[in-house]
mmCIF file of C-alpha atoms in Angstrom:
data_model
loop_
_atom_site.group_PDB
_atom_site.id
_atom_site.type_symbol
_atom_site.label_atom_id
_atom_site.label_comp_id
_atom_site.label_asym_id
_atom_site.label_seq_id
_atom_site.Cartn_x
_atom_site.Cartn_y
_atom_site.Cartn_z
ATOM 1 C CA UNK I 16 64.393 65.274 34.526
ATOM 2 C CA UNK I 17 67.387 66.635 36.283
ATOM 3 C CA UNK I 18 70.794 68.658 34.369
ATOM 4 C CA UNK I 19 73.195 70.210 36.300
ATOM 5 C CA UNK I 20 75.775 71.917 34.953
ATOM 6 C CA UNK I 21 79.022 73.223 36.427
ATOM 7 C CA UNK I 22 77.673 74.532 39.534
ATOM 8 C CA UNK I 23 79.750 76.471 42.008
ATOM 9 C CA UNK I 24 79.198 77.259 45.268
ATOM 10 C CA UNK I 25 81.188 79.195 47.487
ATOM 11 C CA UNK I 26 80.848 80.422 51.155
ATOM 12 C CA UNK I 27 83.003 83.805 52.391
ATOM 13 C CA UNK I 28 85.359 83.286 49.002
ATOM 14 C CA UNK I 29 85.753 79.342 50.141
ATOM 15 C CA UNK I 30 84.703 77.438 47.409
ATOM 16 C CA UNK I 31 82.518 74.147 48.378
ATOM 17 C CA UNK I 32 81.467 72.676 45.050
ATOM 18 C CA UNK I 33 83.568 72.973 42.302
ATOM 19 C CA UNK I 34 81.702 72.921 38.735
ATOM 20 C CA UNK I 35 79.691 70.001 39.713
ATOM 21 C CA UNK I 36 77.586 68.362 36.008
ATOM 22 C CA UNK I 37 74.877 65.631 36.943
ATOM 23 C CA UNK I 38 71.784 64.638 34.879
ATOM 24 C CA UNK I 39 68.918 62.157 35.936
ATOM 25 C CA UNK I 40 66.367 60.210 34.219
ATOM 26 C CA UNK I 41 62.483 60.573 35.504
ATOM 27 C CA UNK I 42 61.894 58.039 38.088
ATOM 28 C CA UNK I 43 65.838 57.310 38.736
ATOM 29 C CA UNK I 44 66.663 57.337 42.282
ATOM 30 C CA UNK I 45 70.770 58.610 43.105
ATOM 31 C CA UNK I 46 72.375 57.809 45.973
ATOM 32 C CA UNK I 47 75.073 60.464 46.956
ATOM 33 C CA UNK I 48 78.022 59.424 49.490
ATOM 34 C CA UNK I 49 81.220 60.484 51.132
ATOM 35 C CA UNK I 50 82.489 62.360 53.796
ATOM 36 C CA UNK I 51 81.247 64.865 56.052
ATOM 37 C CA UNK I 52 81.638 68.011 54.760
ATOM 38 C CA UNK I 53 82.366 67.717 51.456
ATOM 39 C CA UNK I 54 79.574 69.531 49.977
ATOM 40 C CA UNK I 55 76.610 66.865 49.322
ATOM 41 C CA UNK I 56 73.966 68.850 51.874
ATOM 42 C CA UNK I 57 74.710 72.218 49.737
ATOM 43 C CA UNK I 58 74.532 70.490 46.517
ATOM 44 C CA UNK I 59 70.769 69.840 47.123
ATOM 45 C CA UNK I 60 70.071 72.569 49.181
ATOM 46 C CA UNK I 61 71.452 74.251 45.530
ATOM 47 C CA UNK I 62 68.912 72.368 43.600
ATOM 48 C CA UNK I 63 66.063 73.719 45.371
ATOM 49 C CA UNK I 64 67.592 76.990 45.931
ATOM 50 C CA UNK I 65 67.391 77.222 49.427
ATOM 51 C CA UNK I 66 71.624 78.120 48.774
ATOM 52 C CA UNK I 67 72.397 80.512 45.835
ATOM 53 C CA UNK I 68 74.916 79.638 43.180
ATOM 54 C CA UNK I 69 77.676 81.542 42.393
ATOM 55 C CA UNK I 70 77.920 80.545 38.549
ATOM 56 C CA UNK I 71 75.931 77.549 36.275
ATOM 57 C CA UNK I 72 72.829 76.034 35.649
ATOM 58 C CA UNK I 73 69.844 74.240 37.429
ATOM 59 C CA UNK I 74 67.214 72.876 35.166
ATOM 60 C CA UNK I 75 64.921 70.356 36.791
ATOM 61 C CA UNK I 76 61.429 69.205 34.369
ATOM 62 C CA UNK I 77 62.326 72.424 31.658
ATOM 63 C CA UNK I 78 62.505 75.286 34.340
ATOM 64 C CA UNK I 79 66.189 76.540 34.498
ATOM 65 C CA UNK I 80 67.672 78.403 36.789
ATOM 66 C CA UNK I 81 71.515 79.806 36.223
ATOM 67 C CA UNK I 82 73.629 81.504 39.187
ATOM 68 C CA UNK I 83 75.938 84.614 39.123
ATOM 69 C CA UNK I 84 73.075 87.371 39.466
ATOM 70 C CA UNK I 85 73.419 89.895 42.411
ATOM 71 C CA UNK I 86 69.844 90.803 41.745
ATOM 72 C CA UNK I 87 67.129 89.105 39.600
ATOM 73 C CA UNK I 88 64.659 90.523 37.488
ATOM 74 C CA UNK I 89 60.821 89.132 38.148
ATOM 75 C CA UNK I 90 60.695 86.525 35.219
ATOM 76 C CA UNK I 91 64.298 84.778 37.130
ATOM 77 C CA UNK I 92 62.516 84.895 40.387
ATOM 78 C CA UNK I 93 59.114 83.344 38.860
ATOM 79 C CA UNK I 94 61.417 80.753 37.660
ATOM 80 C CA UNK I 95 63.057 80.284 41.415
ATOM 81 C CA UNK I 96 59.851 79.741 42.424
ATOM 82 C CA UNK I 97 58.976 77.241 39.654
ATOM 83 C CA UNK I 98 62.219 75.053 40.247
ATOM 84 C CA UNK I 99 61.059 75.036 43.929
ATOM 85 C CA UNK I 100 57.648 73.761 43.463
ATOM 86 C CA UNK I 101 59.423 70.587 41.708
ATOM 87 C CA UNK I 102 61.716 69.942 44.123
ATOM 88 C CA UNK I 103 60.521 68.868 47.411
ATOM 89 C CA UNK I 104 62.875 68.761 50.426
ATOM 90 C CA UNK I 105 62.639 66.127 53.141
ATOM 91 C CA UNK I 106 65.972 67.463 56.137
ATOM 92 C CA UNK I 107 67.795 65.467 58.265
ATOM 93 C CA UNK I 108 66.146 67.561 61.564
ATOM 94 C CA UNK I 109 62.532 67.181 60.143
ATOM 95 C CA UNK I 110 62.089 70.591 60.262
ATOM 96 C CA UNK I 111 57.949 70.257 61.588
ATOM 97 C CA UNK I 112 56.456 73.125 62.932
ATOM 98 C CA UNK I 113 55.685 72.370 66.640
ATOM 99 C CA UNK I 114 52.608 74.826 67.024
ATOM 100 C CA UNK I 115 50.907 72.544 64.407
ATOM 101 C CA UNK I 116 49.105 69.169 64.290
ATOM 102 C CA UNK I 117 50.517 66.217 61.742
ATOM 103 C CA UNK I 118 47.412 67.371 59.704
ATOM 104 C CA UNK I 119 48.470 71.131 59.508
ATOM 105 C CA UNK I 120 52.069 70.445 58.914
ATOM 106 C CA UNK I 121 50.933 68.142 55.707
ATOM 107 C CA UNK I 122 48.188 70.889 54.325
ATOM 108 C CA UNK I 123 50.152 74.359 55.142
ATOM 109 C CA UNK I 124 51.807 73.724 51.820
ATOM 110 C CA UNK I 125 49.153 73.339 49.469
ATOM 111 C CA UNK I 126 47.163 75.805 51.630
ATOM 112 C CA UNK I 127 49.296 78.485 51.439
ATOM 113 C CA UNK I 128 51.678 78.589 48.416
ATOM 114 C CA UNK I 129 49.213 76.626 45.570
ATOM 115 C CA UNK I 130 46.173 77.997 47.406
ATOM 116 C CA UNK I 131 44.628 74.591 47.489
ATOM 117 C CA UNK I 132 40.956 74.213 48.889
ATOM 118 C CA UNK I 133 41.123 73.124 52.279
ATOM 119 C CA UNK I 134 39.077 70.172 51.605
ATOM 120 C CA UNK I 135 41.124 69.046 48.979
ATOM 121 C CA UNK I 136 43.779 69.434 50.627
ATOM 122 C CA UNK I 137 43.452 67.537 53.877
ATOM 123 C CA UNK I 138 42.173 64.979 51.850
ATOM 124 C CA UNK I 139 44.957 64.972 50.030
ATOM 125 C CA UNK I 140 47.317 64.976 53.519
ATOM 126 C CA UNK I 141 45.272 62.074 55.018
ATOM 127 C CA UNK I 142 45.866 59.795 51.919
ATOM 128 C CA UNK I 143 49.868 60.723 52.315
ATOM 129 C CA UNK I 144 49.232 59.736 56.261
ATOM 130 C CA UNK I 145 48.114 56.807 55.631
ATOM 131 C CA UNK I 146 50.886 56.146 52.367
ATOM 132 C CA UNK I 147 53.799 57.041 55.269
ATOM 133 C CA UNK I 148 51.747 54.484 57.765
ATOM 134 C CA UNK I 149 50.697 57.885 60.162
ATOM 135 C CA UNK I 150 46.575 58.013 59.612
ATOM 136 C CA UNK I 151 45.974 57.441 63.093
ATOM 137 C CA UNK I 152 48.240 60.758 63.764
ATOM 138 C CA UNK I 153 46.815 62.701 62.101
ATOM 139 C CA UNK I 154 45.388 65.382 65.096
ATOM 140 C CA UNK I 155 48.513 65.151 67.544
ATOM 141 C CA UNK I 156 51.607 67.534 67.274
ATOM 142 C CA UNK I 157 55.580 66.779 66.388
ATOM 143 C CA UNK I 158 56.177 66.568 70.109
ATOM 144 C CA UNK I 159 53.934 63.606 70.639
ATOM 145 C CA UNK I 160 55.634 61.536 67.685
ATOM 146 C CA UNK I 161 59.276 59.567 67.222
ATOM 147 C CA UNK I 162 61.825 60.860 65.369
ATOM 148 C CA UNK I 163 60.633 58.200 62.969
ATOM 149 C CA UNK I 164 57.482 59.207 62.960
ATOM 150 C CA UNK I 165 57.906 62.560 62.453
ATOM 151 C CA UNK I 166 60.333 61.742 59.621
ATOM 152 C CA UNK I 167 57.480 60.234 58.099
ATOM 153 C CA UNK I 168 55.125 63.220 58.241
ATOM 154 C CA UNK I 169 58.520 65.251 56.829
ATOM 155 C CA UNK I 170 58.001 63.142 53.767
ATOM 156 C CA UNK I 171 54.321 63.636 53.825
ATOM 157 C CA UNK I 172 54.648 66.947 53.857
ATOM 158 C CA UNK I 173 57.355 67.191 51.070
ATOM 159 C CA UNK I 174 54.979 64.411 48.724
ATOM 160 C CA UNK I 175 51.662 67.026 49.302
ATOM 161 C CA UNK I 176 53.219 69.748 46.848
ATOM 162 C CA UNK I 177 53.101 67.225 43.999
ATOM 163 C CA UNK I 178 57.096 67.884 43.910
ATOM 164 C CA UNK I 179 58.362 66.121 40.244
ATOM 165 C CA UNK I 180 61.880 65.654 42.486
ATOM 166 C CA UNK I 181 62.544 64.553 45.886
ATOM 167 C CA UNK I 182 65.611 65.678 47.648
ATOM 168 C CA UNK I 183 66.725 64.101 51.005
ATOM 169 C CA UNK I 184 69.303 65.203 52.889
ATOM 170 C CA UNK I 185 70.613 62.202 55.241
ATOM 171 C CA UNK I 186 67.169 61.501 56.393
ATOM 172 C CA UNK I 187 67.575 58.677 58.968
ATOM 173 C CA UNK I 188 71.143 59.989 60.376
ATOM 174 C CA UNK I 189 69.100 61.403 63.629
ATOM 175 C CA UNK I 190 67.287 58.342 64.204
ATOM 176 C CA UNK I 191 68.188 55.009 66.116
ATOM 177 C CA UNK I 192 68.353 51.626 63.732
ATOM 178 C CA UNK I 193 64.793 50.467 63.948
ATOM 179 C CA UNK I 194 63.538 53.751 63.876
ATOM 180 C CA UNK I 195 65.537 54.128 60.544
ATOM 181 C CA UNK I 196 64.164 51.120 59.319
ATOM 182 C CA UNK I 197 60.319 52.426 59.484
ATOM 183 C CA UNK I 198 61.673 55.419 57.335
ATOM 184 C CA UNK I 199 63.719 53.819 55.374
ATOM 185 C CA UNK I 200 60.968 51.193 54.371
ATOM 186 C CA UNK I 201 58.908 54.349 52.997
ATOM 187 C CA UNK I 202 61.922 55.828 50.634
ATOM 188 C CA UNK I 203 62.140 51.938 49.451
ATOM 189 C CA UNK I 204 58.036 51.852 48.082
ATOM 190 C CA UNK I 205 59.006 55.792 46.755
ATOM 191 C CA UNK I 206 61.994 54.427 44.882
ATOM 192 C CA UNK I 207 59.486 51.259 43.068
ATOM 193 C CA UNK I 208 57.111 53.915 42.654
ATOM 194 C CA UNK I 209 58.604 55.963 40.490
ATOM 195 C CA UNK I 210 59.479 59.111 42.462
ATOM 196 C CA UNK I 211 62.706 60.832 41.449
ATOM 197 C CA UNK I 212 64.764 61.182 44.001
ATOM 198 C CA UNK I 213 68.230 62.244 45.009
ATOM 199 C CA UNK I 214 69.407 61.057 48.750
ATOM 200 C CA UNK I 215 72.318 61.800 50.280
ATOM 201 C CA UNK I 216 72.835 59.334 53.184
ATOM 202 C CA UNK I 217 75.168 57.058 55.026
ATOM 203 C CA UNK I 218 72.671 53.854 54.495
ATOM 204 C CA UNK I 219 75.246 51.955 52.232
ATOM 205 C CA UNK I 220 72.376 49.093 52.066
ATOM 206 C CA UNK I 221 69.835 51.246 51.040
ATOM 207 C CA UNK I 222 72.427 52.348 48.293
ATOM 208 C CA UNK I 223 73.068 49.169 47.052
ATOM 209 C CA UNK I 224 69.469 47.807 46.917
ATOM 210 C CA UNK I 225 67.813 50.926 45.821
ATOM 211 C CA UNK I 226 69.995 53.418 43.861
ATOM 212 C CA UNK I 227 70.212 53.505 40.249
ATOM 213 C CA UNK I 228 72.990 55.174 40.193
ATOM 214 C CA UNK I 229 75.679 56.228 43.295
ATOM 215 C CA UNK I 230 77.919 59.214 43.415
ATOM 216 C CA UNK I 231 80.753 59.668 45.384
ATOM 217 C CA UNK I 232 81.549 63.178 46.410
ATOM 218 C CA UNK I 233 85.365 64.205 47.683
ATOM 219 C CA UNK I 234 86.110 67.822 48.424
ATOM 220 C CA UNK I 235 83.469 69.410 46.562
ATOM 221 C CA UNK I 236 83.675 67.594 43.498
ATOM 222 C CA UNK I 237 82.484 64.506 41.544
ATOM 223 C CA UNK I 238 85.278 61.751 42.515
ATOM 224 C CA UNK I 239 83.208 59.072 40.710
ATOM 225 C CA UNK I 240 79.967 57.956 39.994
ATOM 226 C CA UNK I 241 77.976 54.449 38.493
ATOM 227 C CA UNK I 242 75.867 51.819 39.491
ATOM 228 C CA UNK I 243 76.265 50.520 43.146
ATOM 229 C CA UNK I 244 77.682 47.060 41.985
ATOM 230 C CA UNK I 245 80.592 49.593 39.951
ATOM 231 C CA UNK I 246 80.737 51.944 42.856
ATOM 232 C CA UNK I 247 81.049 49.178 46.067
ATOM 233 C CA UNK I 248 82.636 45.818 44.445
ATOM 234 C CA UNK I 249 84.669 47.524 41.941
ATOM 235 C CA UNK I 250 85.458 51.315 42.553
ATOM 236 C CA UNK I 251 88.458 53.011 40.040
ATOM 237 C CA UNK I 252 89.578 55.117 42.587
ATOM 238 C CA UNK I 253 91.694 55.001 45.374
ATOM 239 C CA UNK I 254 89.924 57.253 47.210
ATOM 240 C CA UNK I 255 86.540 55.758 46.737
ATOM 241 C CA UNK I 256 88.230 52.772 47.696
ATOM 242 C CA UNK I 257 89.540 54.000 50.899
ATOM 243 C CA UNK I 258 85.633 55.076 51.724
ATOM 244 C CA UNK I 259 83.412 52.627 50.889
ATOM 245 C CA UNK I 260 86.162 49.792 52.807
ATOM 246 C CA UNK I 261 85.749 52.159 55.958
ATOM 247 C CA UNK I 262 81.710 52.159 56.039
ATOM 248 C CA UNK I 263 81.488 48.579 55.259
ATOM 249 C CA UNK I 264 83.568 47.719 58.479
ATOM 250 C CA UNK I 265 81.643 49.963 60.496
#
């Protein structure tokens, strides 16, 4: 479902991912971890192209898009816009417009970019509502909802363009514990879904009981990578080691 291969990704000639290679099955979820800034927020802000690459490759279900072009011609941008349309986007600030209802933020999607009949597709958004456990909210605004809640409806709105790939960037670190929970509950029925979906997050538990796989990112780079029993009982390096001792003490 997912190749990556040697991306890089620089910022003003500082260079943030280093030839990073990944691949992932359909329906695998991949848990990404390690310290702040060490590149795992621009690594799937990369997949979905919301950050150009300098140089590699991006292919996500057959549409491939490779970095290093100053200027694209309109068969690479069609493609862009392909890639995005599989890879939905759920941020860590939500990210809901406030001038809208729950309803609108959920349809403006479909409405807009896959002009979608508005029937359809607030039929569509209620059915995601009431997937994400938000039905009943369906008529009030971002302002009148949780962090949780509106977390929730971030998902919903992400799960209403049919994406074949989710992408979360550190969904529940804004939110207090039981407010994480509520969200965190909804990635969990994703993941034994069948959704694809790449998370980077600081929820070691949700690693270890939902991840297929965990990666372990260190200065813009791959440090290691393998199942969560591999990666937290039995890490090769000494660096991983250091990390995952630090966040299970916390």
């Amino acid at each position: 479902m997912i190749i990556v291969e040697q991306l890089v990704k620089s910022y003003n000639s500082v260079r943030v991912l280093h030839g990073i290679d990944h691949a992932q099955k359909r329906a695998e979820t991949v848990v990404f971890i390690g310290p702040s800034g060490c590149g795992k927020s621009t690594f799937l802000r990369c997949l979905n192209q919301l950050e150009s690459m300098d140089s590699g490759r991006i292919t996500i279900d057959g549409v491939t898009v490779a970095g290093g072009h100053t200027s694209r011609t309109n068969q690479e941008r069609e493609q862009q816009r392909q890639l995005r349309m599989r890879a939905g986007m759920v941020f860590q600030s939500f990210n809901l417009f406030p001038h809208l209802t729950v309803l609108q933020n959920v349809t403006v999607g479909p409405l807009v970019v896959r002009a979608a009949p508005r029937a359809a597709a607030e039929e569509r958004a209620r059915g995601l509502l009431a997937k994400v456990g938000l039905e009943n909210k369906a008529g009030v605004y971002p302002s009148q909802l949780s962090g949780g809640q509106q977390q929730r409806v971030a998902i919903a709105r992400a799960l209403a363009m049919d994406p074949k790939v989710l992408l979360l960037d550190e969904p529940t670190s804004a939110l207090d514990p039981e407010l994480r929970e509520e969200v965190l509950r909804v990635m969990r029925q994703l993941a034994e879904e069948g959704m694809t979906m790449l998370v980077v997050t600081h929820e070691m538990q949700f690693a270890r009981d939902m991840a297929d796989h965990v990666v372990f990112f260190e200065g813009g780079r791959i440090a290691e990578s393998g199942t969560p029993e591999q990666i937290f009982s039995n890490p090769q390096q000494e660096r991983t080691r250091e990390f995952v001792k630090r966040v299970q003490t916390r």
